[in-house]
Tab-separated table of C-alpha atoms and ligand atoms in Angstrom:
chain	number	residue	atom	x	y	z
A	142	MET	CA	-20.713	-3.763	1.445
A	143	ILE	CA	-20.967	-5.151	4.973
A	144	LEU	CA	-18.901	-7.852	6.653
A	145	ALA	CA	-20.227	-9.360	9.852
A	146	THR	CA	-17.855	-10.681	12.500
A	147	ARG	CA	-18.319	-12.732	15.655
A	148	PRO	CA	-15.784	-13.185	18.425
A	149	ALA	CA	-13.450	-16.058	17.487
A	150	ALA	CA	-14.608	-19.232	19.201
A	151	SER	CA	-11.257	-21.018	18.935
A	152	PRO	CA	-7.599	-20.127	18.328
A	153	LEU	CA	-6.474	-19.092	14.846
A	154	ARG	CA	-4.304	-21.827	13.405
A	155	GLY	CA	-2.704	-22.797	10.130
A	156	ASN	CA	-0.490	-21.362	7.487
A	157	LEU	CA	-1.149	-18.954	4.701
A	158	THR	CA	0.666	-17.148	1.920
A	159	PRO	CA	-0.837	-13.643	1.766
A	160	PRO	CA	-1.336	-12.121	-1.704
A	161	GLY	CA	1.427	-10.380	-3.661
A	162	ASP	CA	2.810	-7.034	-2.558
A	163	LYS	CA	0.734	-4.187	-3.973
A	164	SER	CA	3.525	-1.597	-4.164
A	165	ILE	CA	5.852	-4.012	-5.914
A	166	SER	CA	3.096	-5.194	-8.275
A	167	HIS	CA	2.333	-1.632	-9.456
A	168	ARG	CA	6.025	-1.019	-10.105
A	169	ALA	CA	6.515	-4.348	-11.917
A	170	LEU	CA	3.704	-3.409	-14.317
A	171	ILE	CA	4.796	0.186	-14.903
A	172	PHE	CA	8.483	-0.634	-15.369
A	173	GLY	CA	7.560	-3.639	-17.530
A	174	CYS	CA	5.400	-1.324	-19.638
A	175	LEU	CA	8.306	1.069	-20.212
A	176	ALA	CA	10.922	-1.632	-20.827
A	177	ALA	CA	12.131	-3.038	-24.119
A	178	GLY	CA	11.310	-6.733	-24.518
A	179	GLU	CA	9.583	-9.029	-22.079
A	180	THR	CA	9.262	-8.931	-18.302
A	181	ARG	CA	8.144	-12.058	-16.510
A	182	VAL	CA	6.429	-11.454	-13.177
A	183	GLU	CA	5.640	-14.185	-10.669
A	184	GLY	CA	3.323	-13.561	-7.757
A	185	LEU	CA	1.685	-10.396	-9.128
A	186	LEU	CA	-1.166	-9.243	-6.900
A	187	GLU	CA	-4.588	-9.730	-8.449
A	188	SER	CA	-6.689	-6.921	-7.036
A	189	GLU	CA	-8.607	-3.899	-8.266
A	190	ASP	CA	-5.773	-1.394	-7.722
A	191	VAL	CA	-3.302	-3.480	-9.660
A	192	ARG	CA	-5.886	-4.111	-12.376
A	193	ALA	CA	-6.241	-0.344	-12.803
A	194	THR	CA	-2.499	-0.006	-13.379
A	195	ALA	CA	-2.477	-2.976	-15.759
A	196	ALA	CA	-5.384	-1.523	-17.758
A	197	ALA	CA	-3.641	1.860	-18.041
A	198	CYS	CA	-0.398	0.211	-19.155
A	199	ARG	CA	-2.305	-1.683	-21.838
A	200	GLN	CA	-3.903	1.554	-23.039
A	201	LEU	CA	-0.354	2.860	-23.355
A	202	GLY	CA	0.671	-0.073	-25.540
A	203	MET	CA	1.878	-2.797	-23.182
A	204	GLN	CA	0.851	-6.360	-23.970
A	205	MET	CA	0.201	-8.839	-21.207
A	206	ARG	CA	-0.293	-12.594	-21.186
A	207	ARG	CA	-0.442	-15.353	-18.607
A	208	GLU	CA	2.070	-18.179	-18.692
A	209	ASN	CA	1.385	-20.816	-16.074
A	210	ARG	CA	1.584	-18.949	-12.776
A	211	ALA	CA	3.427	-15.958	-14.187
A	212	VAL	CA	2.352	-12.874	-16.085
A	213	VAL	CA	4.481	-11.909	-19.082
A	214	LEU	CA	4.566	-8.254	-20.095
A	215	ARG	CA	5.720	-7.061	-23.501
A	216	GLY	CA	6.884	-3.515	-22.949
A	217	THR	CA	6.775	-0.489	-25.194
A	218	GLY	CA	10.520	0.211	-24.927
A	219	GLY	CA	11.073	-0.275	-28.627
A	220	GLU	CA	8.510	2.069	-30.182
A	221	GLY	CA	7.670	4.044	-27.064
A	222	LEU	CA	4.361	4.591	-25.347
A	223	ARG	CA	1.208	4.950	-27.408
A	224	ALA	CA	-1.080	7.941	-26.825
A	225	PRO	CA	-4.167	6.682	-24.940
A	226	THR	CA	-7.482	7.034	-26.744
A	227	GLY	CA	-9.466	7.892	-23.610
A	228	GLU	CA	-9.060	8.822	-19.964
A	229	LEU	CA	-6.909	6.556	-17.808
A	230	ASP	CA	-8.944	5.405	-14.806
A	231	MET	CA	-6.824	4.795	-11.721
A	232	GLY	CA	-9.789	3.690	-9.613
A	233	ASN	CA	-8.945	3.912	-5.899
A	234	SER	CA	-5.174	3.852	-6.358
A	235	GLY	CA	-2.995	6.805	-5.381
A	236	THR	CA	0.121	4.828	-6.280
A	237	ALA	CA	-1.145	4.187	-9.811
A	238	MET	CA	-2.039	7.842	-10.344
A	239	ARG	CA	1.092	9.391	-8.886
A	240	LEU	CA	3.594	7.000	-10.477
A	241	LEU	CA	1.963	7.138	-13.893
A	242	ALA	CA	1.799	10.949	-13.665
A	243	GLY	CA	5.617	10.905	-13.582
A	244	VAL	CA	5.775	8.876	-16.773
A	245	LEU	CA	3.027	10.726	-18.638
A	246	ALA	CA	4.252	14.222	-17.713
A	247	ALA	CA	7.261	13.583	-19.951
A	248	GLN	CA	5.444	12.313	-23.055
A	249	PRO	CA	4.860	14.015	-26.392
A	250	PHE	CA	1.104	13.351	-26.105
A	251	ASP	CA	-1.755	14.524	-23.889
A	252	SER	CA	-3.330	12.299	-21.257
A	253	VAL	CA	-5.939	12.525	-18.498
A	254	LEU	CA	-5.764	10.584	-15.226
A	255	VAL	CA	-9.015	10.131	-13.305
A	256	GLY	CA	-9.972	8.228	-10.154
A	257	ASP	CA	-12.911	7.158	-8.004
A	258	GLU	CA	-14.607	9.314	-5.368
A	259	SER	CA	-11.888	8.698	-2.762
A	260	LEU	CA	-8.945	9.239	-5.109
A	261	SER	CA	-10.630	12.384	-6.486
A	262	GLN	CA	-10.260	13.937	-3.004
A	263	ARG	CA	-6.560	13.159	-2.593
A	264	PRO	CA	-3.776	15.761	-2.871
A	265	MET	CA	-1.855	15.750	-6.136
A	266	MET	CA	0.166	18.978	-5.797
A	267	ARG	CA	2.868	16.970	-4.046
A	268	VAL	CA	3.686	15.498	-7.461
A	269	VAL	CA	2.341	18.243	-9.747
A	270	SER	CA	4.523	21.034	-8.244
A	271	PRO	CA	7.879	19.290	-8.695
A	272	LEU	CA	6.828	17.950	-12.108
A	273	ARG	CA	6.006	21.525	-13.174
A	274	GLU	CA	9.471	22.556	-11.954
A	275	MET	CA	10.816	19.949	-14.365
A	276	GLY	CA	8.842	21.560	-17.202
A	277	ALA	CA	5.667	19.474	-17.144
A	278	ARG	CA	2.329	21.029	-18.103
A	279	ILE	CA	-0.359	19.625	-15.807
A	280	GLU	CA	-3.724	20.990	-14.745
A	281	THR	CA	-5.603	19.700	-11.724
A	282	ALA	CA	-9.152	20.162	-10.493
A	283	GLU	CA	-9.733	22.749	-7.755
A	284	GLY	CA	-7.548	22.306	-4.706
A	285	GLY	CA	-4.876	20.354	-6.555
A	286	LYS	CA	-7.052	17.253	-6.808
A	287	PRO	CA	-7.656	14.805	-9.685
A	288	PRO	CA	-8.355	14.613	-12.568
A	289	LEU	CA	-4.848	15.388	-13.814
A	290	ARG	CA	-4.842	16.842	-17.318
A	291	ILE	CA	-1.367	16.359	-18.684
A	292	GLN	CA	-0.282	18.126	-21.847
A	293	ALA	CA	2.325	17.016	-24.354
A	294	VAL	CA	5.836	18.368	-23.801
A	295	ASP	CA	9.067	18.327	-25.686
A	296	GLY	CA	11.058	17.002	-22.762
A	297	LEU	CA	11.722	17.699	-19.083
A	298	VAL	CA	14.755	18.914	-17.164
A	299	GLY	CA	16.155	17.038	-14.198
A	300	ILE	CA	15.853	18.482	-10.679
A	301	ASP	CA	17.378	18.055	-7.272
A	302	TYR	CA	14.253	17.964	-5.128
A	303	ALA	CA	13.870	18.105	-1.360
A	304	SER	CA	10.420	16.630	-0.742
A	305	PRO	CA	8.504	18.075	2.217
A	306	VAL	CA	6.811	14.676	2.787
A	307	ALA	CA	8.266	11.213	3.198
A	308	SER	CA	6.401	9.630	0.300
A	309	ALA	CA	7.466	6.767	-1.936
A	310	GLN	CA	4.813	7.828	-4.404
A	311	VAL	CA	6.361	11.294	-4.778
A	312	LYS	CA	9.878	9.862	-4.904
A	313	SER	CA	8.951	7.220	-7.486
A	314	CYS	CA	6.973	9.673	-9.622
A	315	LEU	CA	9.970	11.987	-9.889
A	316	MET	CA	12.423	9.177	-10.521
A	317	LEU	CA	10.243	7.978	-13.408
A	318	ALA	CA	9.997	11.516	-14.818
A	319	GLY	CA	13.761	11.804	-14.331
A	320	LEU	CA	14.332	8.879	-16.693
A	321	TYR	CA	12.901	11.084	-19.466
A	322	ALA	CA	14.514	14.368	-18.351
A	323	SER	CA	17.780	15.945	-19.404
A	324	GLY	CA	20.572	15.680	-16.839
A	325	ARG	CA	20.142	14.090	-13.452
A	326	THR	CA	17.230	13.956	-11.032
A	327	SER	CA	17.654	13.363	-7.302
A	328	ILE	CA	15.179	13.331	-4.448
A	329	ARG	CA	15.699	13.745	-0.732
A	330	GLU	CA	12.977	13.169	1.845
A	331	PRO	CA	12.591	13.957	5.557
A	332	LEU	CA	12.432	10.262	6.518
A	333	THR	CA	13.062	7.253	4.315
A	334	SER	CA	9.907	5.946	2.660
A	335	ARG	CA	9.614	2.516	1.041
A	336	ASP	CA	12.437	1.945	-1.417
A	337	HIS	CA	10.977	-0.558	-3.907
A	338	THR	CA	11.590	1.736	-6.885
A	339	GLU	CA	15.268	2.125	-6.003
A	340	LYS	CA	15.540	-1.623	-5.512
A	341	MET	CA	13.704	-2.621	-8.681
A	342	LEU	CA	15.070	-0.198	-11.302
A	343	PRO	CA	18.554	-1.803	-11.319
A	344	ALA	CA	16.910	-5.130	-12.292
A	345	PHE	CA	15.704	-3.286	-15.435
A	346	GLY	CA	19.268	-2.089	-16.092
A	347	ILE	CA	18.847	1.402	-14.600
A	348	PRO	CA	21.492	2.483	-12.090
A	349	VAL	CA	20.221	4.456	-9.089
A	350	GLY	CA	22.701	6.617	-7.169
A	351	GLU	CA	22.660	8.159	-3.726
A	352	ASP	CA	19.598	10.337	-3.031
A	353	CYS	CA	17.668	8.267	-5.578
A	354	THR	CA	19.607	9.828	-8.433
A	355	VAL	CA	18.693	8.724	-11.940
A	356	SER	CA	20.034	9.987	-15.268
A	357	GLY	CA	17.806	10.966	-18.145
A	358	GLY	CA	17.881	8.952	-21.332
A	359	ALA	CA	18.472	5.564	-19.702
A	360	ARG	CA	16.208	2.891	-21.168
A	361	LEU	CA	14.726	-0.028	-19.266
A	362	GLN	CA	15.340	-3.608	-20.374
A	363	GLY	CA	12.840	-6.358	-19.608
A	364	THR	CA	13.694	-8.718	-16.760
A	365	ALA	CA	12.254	-11.439	-14.503
A	366	LEU	CA	10.723	-10.551	-11.126
A	367	ARG	CA	9.234	-12.366	-8.180
A	368	VAL	CA	6.725	-10.456	-6.044
A	369	PRO	CA	6.780	-11.386	-2.345
A	370	ALA	CA	3.633	-11.610	-0.225
A	371	ASP	CA	2.481	-8.223	1.025
A	372	ILE	CA	3.438	-7.443	4.627
A	373	SER	CA	0.567	-4.945	4.633
A	374	SER	CA	-1.873	-7.840	4.051
A	375	ALA	CA	0.017	-10.206	6.389
A	376	ALA	CA	-0.412	-7.512	9.059
A	377	PHE	CA	-4.095	-8.395	9.590
A	378	PHE	CA	-3.235	-11.986	10.525
A	379	LEU	CA	-0.252	-10.948	12.643
A	380	VAL	CA	-2.612	-8.832	14.701
A	381	ALA	CA	-5.487	-11.349	14.693
A	382	ALA	CA	-3.175	-14.129	15.936
A	383	ALA	CA	-1.657	-11.834	18.576
A	384	LEU	CA	-5.163	-11.071	19.865
A	385	VAL	CA	-6.980	-14.418	19.819
A	386	PRO	CA	-5.882	-16.663	22.747
A	387	GLY	CA	-4.052	-19.839	21.759
A	388	SER	CA	-3.384	-18.804	18.156
A	389	ASP	CA	-0.409	-20.108	16.188
A	390	VAL	CA	-0.138	-18.969	12.561
A	391	LEU	CA	2.597	-19.220	9.941
A	392	LEU	CA	2.663	-16.631	7.145
A	393	ASN	CA	4.814	-17.626	4.167
A	394	ASN	CA	7.108	-15.671	1.891
A	395	VAL	CA	6.327	-12.258	3.383
A	396	GLY	CA	8.264	-9.214	2.119
A	397	LEU	CA	10.436	-7.898	4.957
A	398	ASN	CA	12.046	-4.904	3.273
A	399	GLU	CA	13.395	-2.800	6.143
A	400	THR	CA	11.507	0.268	4.913
A	401	ARG	CA	8.275	-1.726	5.448
A	402	ASP	CA	8.846	-3.866	8.536
A	403	GLY	CA	7.798	-1.367	11.216
A	404	ILE	CA	4.876	-3.539	12.295
A	405	VAL	CA	7.190	-6.436	13.131
A	406	ARG	CA	9.304	-4.173	15.344
A	407	VAL	CA	6.301	-2.547	17.025
A	408	MET	CA	4.589	-5.844	17.753
A	409	LYS	CA	7.791	-7.273	19.234
A	410	ALA	CA	8.133	-4.157	21.392
A	411	MET	CA	4.530	-4.704	22.558
A	412	GLY	CA	5.450	-8.223	23.637
A	413	ALA	CA	4.272	-10.322	20.684
A	414	ASP	CA	5.765	-13.765	20.125
A	415	LEU	CA	6.742	-13.256	16.550
A	416	GLU	CA	9.552	-15.122	14.849
A	417	VAL	CA	11.018	-14.577	11.381
A	418	LEU	CA	12.063	-17.911	9.896
A	419	ASP	CA	14.217	-18.590	6.867
A	420	ALA	CA	14.882	-14.917	5.992
A	421	ARG	CA	16.309	-14.803	2.476
A	422	GLU	CA	16.885	-12.551	-0.541
A	423	SER	CA	14.478	-12.863	-3.437
A	424	GLY	CA	14.681	-10.568	-6.447
A	425	GLY	CA	16.386	-7.748	-4.548
A	426	GLU	CA	13.918	-7.886	-1.625
A	427	THR	CA	14.243	-9.624	1.749
A	428	VAL	CA	11.513	-12.188	2.375
A	429	GLY	CA	10.843	-14.614	5.206
A	430	ASN	CA	8.181	-16.718	6.899
A	431	ILE	CA	6.654	-15.256	10.017
A	432	ARG	CA	5.395	-17.437	12.842
A	433	ILE	CA	3.143	-15.635	15.301
A	434	ARG	CA	1.869	-17.194	18.507
A	435	TYR	CA	-0.514	-15.746	21.060
A	436	ALA	CA	1.526	-14.493	24.021
A	437	GLY	CA	-1.075	-13.048	26.371
A	438	ARG	CA	-2.308	-9.471	26.249
A	439	LEU	CA	0.222	-7.118	24.705
A	440	GLN	CA	1.397	-3.838	26.193
A	441	GLY	CA	0.736	-0.402	24.663
A	442	ILE	CA	3.777	1.640	23.556
A	443	ASP	CA	4.912	5.005	22.224
A	444	ILE	CA	5.294	4.417	18.508
A	445	PRO	CA	8.609	5.942	17.406
A	446	LYS	CA	7.882	8.887	15.067
A	447	GLU	CA	10.871	8.207	12.854
A	448	ARG	CA	9.588	4.683	12.151
A	449	VAL	CA	6.121	5.844	11.045
A	450	PRO	CA	6.867	5.640	7.277
A	451	SER	CA	7.951	2.003	7.726
A	452	MET	CA	4.458	1.060	8.965
A	453	ILE	CA	2.331	3.783	7.397
A	454	ASP	CA	-0.237	1.382	5.884
A	455	GLU	CA	-0.257	-0.856	8.961
A	456	LEU	CA	-1.128	1.910	11.433
A	457	PRO	CA	-4.906	1.268	11.284
A	458	VAL	CA	-4.453	-2.359	12.332
A	459	ILE	CA	-1.761	-1.385	14.866
A	460	LEU	CA	-4.317	0.972	16.431
A	461	ALA	CA	-6.809	-1.906	16.504
A	462	LEU	CA	-4.189	-4.051	18.253
A	463	ALA	CA	-3.451	-1.304	20.773
A	464	ALA	CA	-7.169	-1.001	21.509
A	465	ALA	CA	-7.240	-4.598	22.761
A	466	SER	CA	-3.876	-4.420	24.585
A	467	ASP	CA	-3.064	-3.149	28.060
A	468	GLY	CA	-2.001	0.418	28.774
A	469	THR	CA	-1.713	3.446	26.551
A	470	THR	CA	-0.372	3.640	23.006
A	471	ARG	CA	0.744	6.988	21.634
A	472	LEU	CA	1.017	7.712	17.926
A	473	ARG	CA	2.357	11.025	16.568
A	474	GLY	CA	3.963	12.169	13.297
A	475	ALA	CA	1.291	10.359	11.288
A	476	ALA	CA	-0.602	13.292	9.699
A	477	GLU	CA	-0.182	11.517	6.342
A	478	LEU	CA	-2.886	9.104	7.490
A	479	ARG	CA	-5.386	11.900	6.930
A	480	VAL	CA	-4.763	11.878	3.166
A	481	LYS	CA	-4.852	8.155	2.441
A	482	GLU	CA	-7.820	6.330	0.883
A	483	SER	CA	-9.770	7.971	3.729
A	484	ASP	CA	-8.858	10.168	6.685
A	485	ARG	CA	-7.625	7.079	8.482
A	486	LEU	CA	-7.105	8.790	11.843
A	487	ALA	CA	-10.724	9.953	11.860
A	488	VAL	CA	-12.155	6.685	10.528
A	489	MET	CA	-10.229	4.596	13.063
A	490	ALA	CA	-11.063	6.985	15.910
A	491	ARG	CA	-14.821	6.904	15.154
A	492	GLY	CA	-14.871	3.124	14.735
A	493	LEU	CA	-12.852	2.442	17.885
A	494	GLU	CA	-14.999	4.852	19.886
A	495	ALA	CA	-18.098	3.015	18.641
A	496	LEU	CA	-16.603	-0.132	20.178
A	497	GLY	CA	-16.038	1.640	23.488
A	498	VAL	CA	-12.340	2.466	23.191
A	499	ASP	CA	-11.064	5.435	25.169
A	500	LEU	CA	-8.986	7.688	22.914
A	501	THR	CA	-7.897	11.234	22.126
A	502	GLU	CA	-7.401	12.175	18.513
A	503	TYR	CA	-4.667	14.654	17.506
A	504	GLU	CA	-3.967	16.287	14.177
A	505	ASP	CA	-1.062	13.886	13.596
A	506	GLY	CA	-1.977	10.879	15.685
A	507	MET	CA	-3.859	9.571	18.679
A	508	ASP	CA	-3.485	8.374	22.258
A	509	LEU	CA	-5.522	5.347	23.093
A	510	THR	CA	-5.926	3.211	26.153
A	511	GLY	CA	-6.633	-0.444	25.614
A	512	GLY	CA	-9.539	-2.245	27.216
A	513	ALA	CA	-12.512	-4.456	26.489
A	514	ILE	CA	-13.857	-4.244	22.935
A	515	GLY	CA	-17.592	-3.715	22.651
A	516	HIS	CA	-19.890	-4.764	19.820
A	517	GLY	CA	-22.087	-2.994	17.315
A	518	LEU	CA	-21.842	-1.296	13.949
A	519	VAL	CA	-18.645	0.399	12.741
A	520	ASP	CA	-17.938	2.111	9.439
A	521	GLY	CA	-14.925	1.113	7.334
A	522	ALA	CA	-15.779	4.196	5.261
A	523	GLY	CA	-14.810	2.559	1.986
A	524	ASP	CA	-11.205	2.301	3.133
A	525	HIS	CA	-9.848	-1.212	2.643
A	526	ARG	CA	-7.319	-1.113	5.463
A	527	CYS	CA	-9.668	0.386	8.066
A	528	ALA	CA	-12.397	-2.107	7.104
A	529	MET	CA	-10.055	-5.106	7.478
A	530	SER	CA	-8.713	-3.713	10.775
A	531	PHE	CA	-12.234	-3.597	12.253
A	532	CYS	CA	-12.911	-7.171	11.064
A	533	VAL	CA	-9.770	-8.279	12.933
A	534	LEU	CA	-10.783	-6.432	16.081
A	535	GLY	CA	-14.215	-8.077	15.849
A	536	GLN	CA	-12.481	-11.386	16.607
A	537	VAL	CA	-11.980	-10.265	20.216
A	538	ALA	CA	-15.079	-8.093	20.708
A	539	ASP	CA	-17.671	-8.960	23.363
A	540	GLY	CA	-20.299	-9.645	20.686
A	541	PRO	CA	-21.027	-9.267	16.976
A	542	VAL	CA	-19.374	-6.404	15.063
A	543	GLU	CA	-20.815	-5.376	11.705
A	544	VAL	CA	-18.397	-3.479	9.500
A	545	SER	CA	-19.944	-1.338	6.774
A	546	GLY	CA	-17.993	0.233	3.897
A	547	CYS	CA	-16.034	-2.955	3.136
A	548	GLN	CA	-16.389	-2.880	-0.673
A	549	ASN	CA	-12.859	-1.601	-1.301
A	550	ILE	CA	-11.212	-4.559	0.417
A	551	ASP	CA	-11.064	-5.802	-3.181
A	552	THR	CA	-8.551	-3.072	-4.030
A	553	SER	CA	-5.810	-4.890	-2.135
A	554	TYR	CA	-7.059	-8.217	-0.768
A	555	PRO	CA	-10.113	-9.773	-2.456
A	556	ALA	CA	-9.734	-13.053	-0.506
A	557	PHE	CA	-9.368	-11.403	2.906
A	558	ALA	CA	-12.612	-12.713	4.464
A	559	PRO	CA	-12.199	-16.334	3.273
A	560	ASP	CA	-8.524	-16.289	4.305
A	561	LEU	CA	-9.360	-15.042	7.813
A	562	ALA	CA	-12.150	-17.626	8.062
A	563	GLY	CA	-9.738	-20.306	6.800
A	564	LEU	CA	-7.512	-19.727	9.834
A	565	GLY	CA	-10.525	-20.038	12.131
A	566	GLY	CA	-11.615	-16.397	12.284
A	567	ARG	CA	-15.327	-15.616	12.224
A	568	VAL	CA	-16.245	-13.243	9.427
A	569	HIS	CA	-18.881	-13.540	6.761
A	570	ARG	CA	-20.941	-11.609	4.326
A	571	PRO	CA	-24.535	-11.444	5.638
A	572	ALA	CA	-27.141	-13.134	3.458
A	573	GLY	CA	-28.810	-10.619	1.177
A	574	GLU	CA	-25.614	-8.585	0.696
A	575	GLN	CA	-25.107	-8.193	-3.046
A	576	ALA	CA	-21.749	-8.827	-4.702
A	577	SER	CA	-20.203	-5.435	-5.522
B	209	S3P	C1	2.961	3.453	-1.628
B	209	S3P	C2	3.417	4.435	-0.804
B	209	S3P	C3	2.707	4.899	0.399
B	209	S3P	C4	1.627	3.913	0.823
B	209	S3P	C5	0.824	3.428	-0.330
B	209	S3P	C6	1.718	2.737	-1.341
B	209	S3P	C7	3.756	3.086	-2.809
B	209	S3P	O1	2.097	6.140	0.115
B	209	S3P	O2	0.791	4.497	1.790
B	209	S3P	O3	-0.162	2.534	0.102
B	209	S3P	O4	3.518	2.010	-3.385
B	209	S3P	O5	4.645	3.853	-3.189
B	209	S3P	P1	2.931	7.519	0.201
B	209	S3P	O6	4.035	7.410	-0.735
B	209	S3P	O7	1.989	8.604	-0.194
B	209	S3P	O8	3.337	7.617	1.645
């Protein structure tokens, strides 16, 4: 699917509540599925990735109904999970596959987790190896890739695991498996990744100790949750408003968890006029409204390596921002970008080069020097975040930018194009493009 952009003709203005946080929405569904009784979730993201998790949870016995603006989940806590009758299709979602693998690896029934073309290329040994250490029986396709064929087991044993990667998906997978294992399970990681699992489990009555320690045998109890707006979706408007002269945009109720707020810090360091208003606690997470005003061209920076996990999903749009800022931006320590929904370093490098940006790609990052943004055709390569980043950059190009490979924007932000247009951005689906 193609989206066509034109340079913005006027400032971006207005206010918007971006859609619900994807990471938190997946966890709300999975924990609600495991819990005894009902879990009421407000603000759940409605997107393809979250729908994949919801569908899998229903195949495992969860019931789900809408009540006004909330979704009410009836968990399986009482009788336990039901063996699925077919394969569980995780679509494009690595989070869905890796977190559910932790749950299913501990069950007394077989299951198979499959995904789309992109997910089928993503590394699963990072969860399969530690799960096997816990006693799980899992087969992968060649190269440690999906599908995951999980066999019934009699139980798992807890581990103390030092993860080689900073990954919330690995950490959360093992914590979930740990709930079904004997003894205690703890996980350490080289840098702190997003901590939504640690923050949300206590709301379901599960204590979490230092090093993400959980004890086997604890059972989740249904609760009420409120999902904040996703900072990873807000990021596109933060960058668009920082780039388009005269812009003034207010983004409401955005999750500002400090393991996720790297983009706010980086943009401030680049000189953005970005203000957090009314910061508050909501359901264990910090949320706030963000006002962003155009402040002239921003300045490139060295992105601190140790902060990379706190902006891992925002790096494509941060690279787009750097491309239209002054000076050089250096990114290192971001090799994980190569194993996301696409090889995001390569996809961003090719797209930015197509728009005339001067850059050098490294195995774990890139150096790029900002300048004028050209026009033409760029490929989002079926990666939602790269595709949206190019649409944002198109707002300050010197002519039309056509972004191909936009179909997976629906995995995280189905209303992205109308929302950007609603603030005054220029993006549309060319006539003749079929709905996907
Ligand atoms: C996520 C963790 C991150 C992130 C992904 C969502 C999560 O992946 O990139 O979009 O919800 O736990 P890793 O854990 O692999 O870094």
